[in-house]
Coordinates of C-alpha atoms and ligand atoms in Angstrom, one line a residue:
X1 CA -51.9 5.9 40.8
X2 CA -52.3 3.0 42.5
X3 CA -53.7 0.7 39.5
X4 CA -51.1 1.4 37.5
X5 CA -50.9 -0.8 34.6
X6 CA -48.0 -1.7 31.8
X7 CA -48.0 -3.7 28.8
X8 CA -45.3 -6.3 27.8
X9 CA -45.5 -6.5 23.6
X10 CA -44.1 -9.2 21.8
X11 CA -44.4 -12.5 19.4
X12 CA -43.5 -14.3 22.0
X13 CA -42.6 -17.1 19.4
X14 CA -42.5 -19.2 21.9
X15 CA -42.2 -17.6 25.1
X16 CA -38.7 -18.6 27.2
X17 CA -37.7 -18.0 30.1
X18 CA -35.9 -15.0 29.0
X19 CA -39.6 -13.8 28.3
X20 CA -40.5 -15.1 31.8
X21 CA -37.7 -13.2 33.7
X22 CA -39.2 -9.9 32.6
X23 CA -42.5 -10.5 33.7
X24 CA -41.4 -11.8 37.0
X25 CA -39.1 -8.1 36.9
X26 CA -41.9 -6.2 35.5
X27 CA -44.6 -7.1 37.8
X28 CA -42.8 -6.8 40.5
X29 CA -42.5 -2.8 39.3
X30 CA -45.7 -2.6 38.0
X31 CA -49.7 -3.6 40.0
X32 CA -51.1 -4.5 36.5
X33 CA -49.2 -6.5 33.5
X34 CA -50.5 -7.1 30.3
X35 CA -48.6 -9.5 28.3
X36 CA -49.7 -8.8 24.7
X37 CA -49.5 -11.2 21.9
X38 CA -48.7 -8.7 18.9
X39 CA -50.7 -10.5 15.7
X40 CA -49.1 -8.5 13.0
X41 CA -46.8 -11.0 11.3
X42 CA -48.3 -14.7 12.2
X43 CA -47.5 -15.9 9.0
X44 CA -43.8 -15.9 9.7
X45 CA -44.4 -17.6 13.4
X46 CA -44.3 -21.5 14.3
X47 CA -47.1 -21.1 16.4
X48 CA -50.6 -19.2 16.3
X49 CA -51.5 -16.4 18.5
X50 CA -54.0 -18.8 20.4
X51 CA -51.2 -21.5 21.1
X52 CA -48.8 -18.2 22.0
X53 CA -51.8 -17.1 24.7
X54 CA -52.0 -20.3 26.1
X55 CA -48.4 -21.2 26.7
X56 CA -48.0 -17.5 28.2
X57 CA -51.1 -18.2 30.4
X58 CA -50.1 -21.5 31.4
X59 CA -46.8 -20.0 32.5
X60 CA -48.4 -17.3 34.5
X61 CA -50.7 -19.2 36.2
X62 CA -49.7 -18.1 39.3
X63 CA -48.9 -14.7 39.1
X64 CA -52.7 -12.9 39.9
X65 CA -51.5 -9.2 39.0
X66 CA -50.6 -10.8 35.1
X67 CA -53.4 -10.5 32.3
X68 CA -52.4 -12.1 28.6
X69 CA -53.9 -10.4 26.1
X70 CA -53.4 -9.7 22.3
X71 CA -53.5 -6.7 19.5
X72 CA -53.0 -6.4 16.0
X73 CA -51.9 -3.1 14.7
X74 CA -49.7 -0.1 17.2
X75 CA -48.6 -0.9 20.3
X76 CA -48.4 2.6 21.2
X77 CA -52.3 2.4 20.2
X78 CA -53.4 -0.9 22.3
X79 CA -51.3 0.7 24.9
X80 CA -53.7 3.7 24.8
X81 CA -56.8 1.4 24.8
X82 CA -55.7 -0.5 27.6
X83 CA -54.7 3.4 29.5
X84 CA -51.0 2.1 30.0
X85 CA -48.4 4.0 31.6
X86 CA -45.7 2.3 30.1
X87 CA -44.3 -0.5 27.0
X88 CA -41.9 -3.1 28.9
X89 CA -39.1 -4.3 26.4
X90 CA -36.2 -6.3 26.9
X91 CA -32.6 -5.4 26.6
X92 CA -30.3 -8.0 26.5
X93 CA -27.2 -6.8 24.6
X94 CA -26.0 -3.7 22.4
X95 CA -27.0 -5.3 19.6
X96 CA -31.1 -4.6 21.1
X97 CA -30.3 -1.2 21.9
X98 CA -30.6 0.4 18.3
X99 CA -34.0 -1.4 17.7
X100 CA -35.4 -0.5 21.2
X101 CA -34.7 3.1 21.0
X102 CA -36.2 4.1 17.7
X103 CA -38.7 2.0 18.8
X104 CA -39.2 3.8 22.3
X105 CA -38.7 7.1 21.0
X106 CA -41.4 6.4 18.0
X107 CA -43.8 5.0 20.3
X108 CA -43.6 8.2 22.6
X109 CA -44.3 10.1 19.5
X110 CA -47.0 8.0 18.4
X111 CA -48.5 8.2 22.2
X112 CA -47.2 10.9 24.7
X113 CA -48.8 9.5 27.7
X114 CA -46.6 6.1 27.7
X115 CA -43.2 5.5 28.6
X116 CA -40.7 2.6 27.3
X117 CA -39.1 0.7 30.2
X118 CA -36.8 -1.8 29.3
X119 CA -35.4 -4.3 31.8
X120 CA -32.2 -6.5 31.6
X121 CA -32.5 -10.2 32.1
X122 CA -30.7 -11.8 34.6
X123 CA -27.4 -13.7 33.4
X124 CA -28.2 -17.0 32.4
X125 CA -31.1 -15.3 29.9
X126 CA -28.8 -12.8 27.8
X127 CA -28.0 -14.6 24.8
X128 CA -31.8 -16.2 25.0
X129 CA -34.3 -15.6 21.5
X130 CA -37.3 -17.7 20.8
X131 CA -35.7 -17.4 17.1
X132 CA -32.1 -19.8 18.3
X133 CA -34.8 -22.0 20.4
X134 CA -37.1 -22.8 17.6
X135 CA -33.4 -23.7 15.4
X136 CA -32.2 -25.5 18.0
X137 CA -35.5 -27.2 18.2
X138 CA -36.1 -28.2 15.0
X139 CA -32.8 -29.5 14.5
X140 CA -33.5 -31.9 17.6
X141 CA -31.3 -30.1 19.8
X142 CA -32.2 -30.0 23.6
X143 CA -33.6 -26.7 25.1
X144 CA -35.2 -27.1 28.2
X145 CA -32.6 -24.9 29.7
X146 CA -34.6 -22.2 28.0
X147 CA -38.0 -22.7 27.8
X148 CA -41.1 -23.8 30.3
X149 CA -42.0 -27.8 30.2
X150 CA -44.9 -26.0 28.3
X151 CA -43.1 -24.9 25.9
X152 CA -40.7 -27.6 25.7
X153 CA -43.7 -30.1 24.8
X154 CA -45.5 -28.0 22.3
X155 CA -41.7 -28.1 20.4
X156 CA -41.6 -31.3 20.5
X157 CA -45.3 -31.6 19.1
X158 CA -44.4 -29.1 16.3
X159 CA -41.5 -30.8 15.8
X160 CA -42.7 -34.6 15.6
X161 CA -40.0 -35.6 18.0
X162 CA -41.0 -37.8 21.0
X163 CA -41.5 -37.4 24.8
X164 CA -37.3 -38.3 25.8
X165 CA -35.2 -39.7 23.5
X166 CA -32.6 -41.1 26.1
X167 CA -34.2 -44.8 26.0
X168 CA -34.7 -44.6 22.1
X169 CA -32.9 -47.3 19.8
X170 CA -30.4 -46.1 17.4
X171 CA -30.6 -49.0 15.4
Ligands
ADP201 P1 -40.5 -9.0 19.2 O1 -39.0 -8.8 19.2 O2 -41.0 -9.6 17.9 O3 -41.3 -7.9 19.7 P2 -40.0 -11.1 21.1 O4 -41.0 -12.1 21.6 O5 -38.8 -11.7 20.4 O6 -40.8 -10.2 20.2 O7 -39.5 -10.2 22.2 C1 -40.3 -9.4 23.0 C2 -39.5 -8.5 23.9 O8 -38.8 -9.4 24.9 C3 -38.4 -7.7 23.2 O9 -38.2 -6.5 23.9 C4 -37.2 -8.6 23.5 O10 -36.0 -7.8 23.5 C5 -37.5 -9.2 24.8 N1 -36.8 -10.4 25.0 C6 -36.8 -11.5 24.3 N2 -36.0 -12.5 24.8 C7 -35.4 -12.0 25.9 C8 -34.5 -12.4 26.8 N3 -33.9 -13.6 26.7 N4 -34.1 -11.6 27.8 C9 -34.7 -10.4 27.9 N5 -35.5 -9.9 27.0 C10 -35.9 -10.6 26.0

């Protein structure tokens, strides 16, 4: 099956580079990638699924074989719209096992024809969340070791803090 495709679910709240190390794994495994935006709890998120989409577009420019996309509802479902052969997850320590599994083994329930692969970041990326970056953030803290310039700006944007703050008076 040459066009086959998988999809990468998340909330991608904001994408990292954690985020961005599996899509540069996954599509190298995988013809087709879609990175899927999942729209269930955007109440609870700092940005909004359109801001999500066009940070994770932005930092995918150049990768042809990568579609972003979003859903609201299953992902075992969009991953049967979108004829998927398998749910991409990350697995960065124990601690994401327990979650991914019941989550793996529910989704094949849900939808036999897909399979959960879950891929390991590489070093610098395992103790990366968008939920420590958007702390860290807010509290002024610097984290462009872990997100895209993107990213980095729209923090700062949400945040109200400015472009550098290495020539700023202190007072
Ligand atoms: P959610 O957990 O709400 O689905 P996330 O955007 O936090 O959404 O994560 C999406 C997927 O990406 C999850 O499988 C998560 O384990 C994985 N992931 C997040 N950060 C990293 C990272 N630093 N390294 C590897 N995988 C990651």
């Amino acid at each position: 099956m040459p066009n086959r495709l998988a999809v990468y679910p998340g909330s991608f709240d904001p994408p990292t580079f954690g985020h961005l190390d599996l899509i540069y794994r996954a599509a190298r495994i995988f013809p087709r990638l879609v990175v899927a935006v999942a729209t269930n709890n955007e109440k609870q998120c700092l940005f909004t699924v359109a801001e999500r989409i066009e940070m994770l577009q932005a930092i995918t420019r150049d990768m042809p074989t990568v579609e972003i996309d979003s859903f609201t509802g299953l992902t075992a479902e969009f991953a049967r719209k979108r004829a998927a052969v398998a749910i991409v997850r990350g697995l960065r320590a124990i601690s994401d096992f327990e979650y991914e599994h019941g989550m793996a083994v529910t989704n094949q329930k849900l939808n036999p024809e897909v399979d959960t692969v879950c891929l390991m970041p590489s070093e610098p990326y395992l103790f990366l969340s968008s939920r420590v970056v958007k702390e860290v953030a807010r509290l002024g803290g610097d984290v462009s070791h872990a997100v895209p310039p993107i990213v980095l700006e729209r923090l700062r944007q949400r945040f109200g803090q400015g472009q550098s703050t290495s020539d700023s008076s202190s007072g």
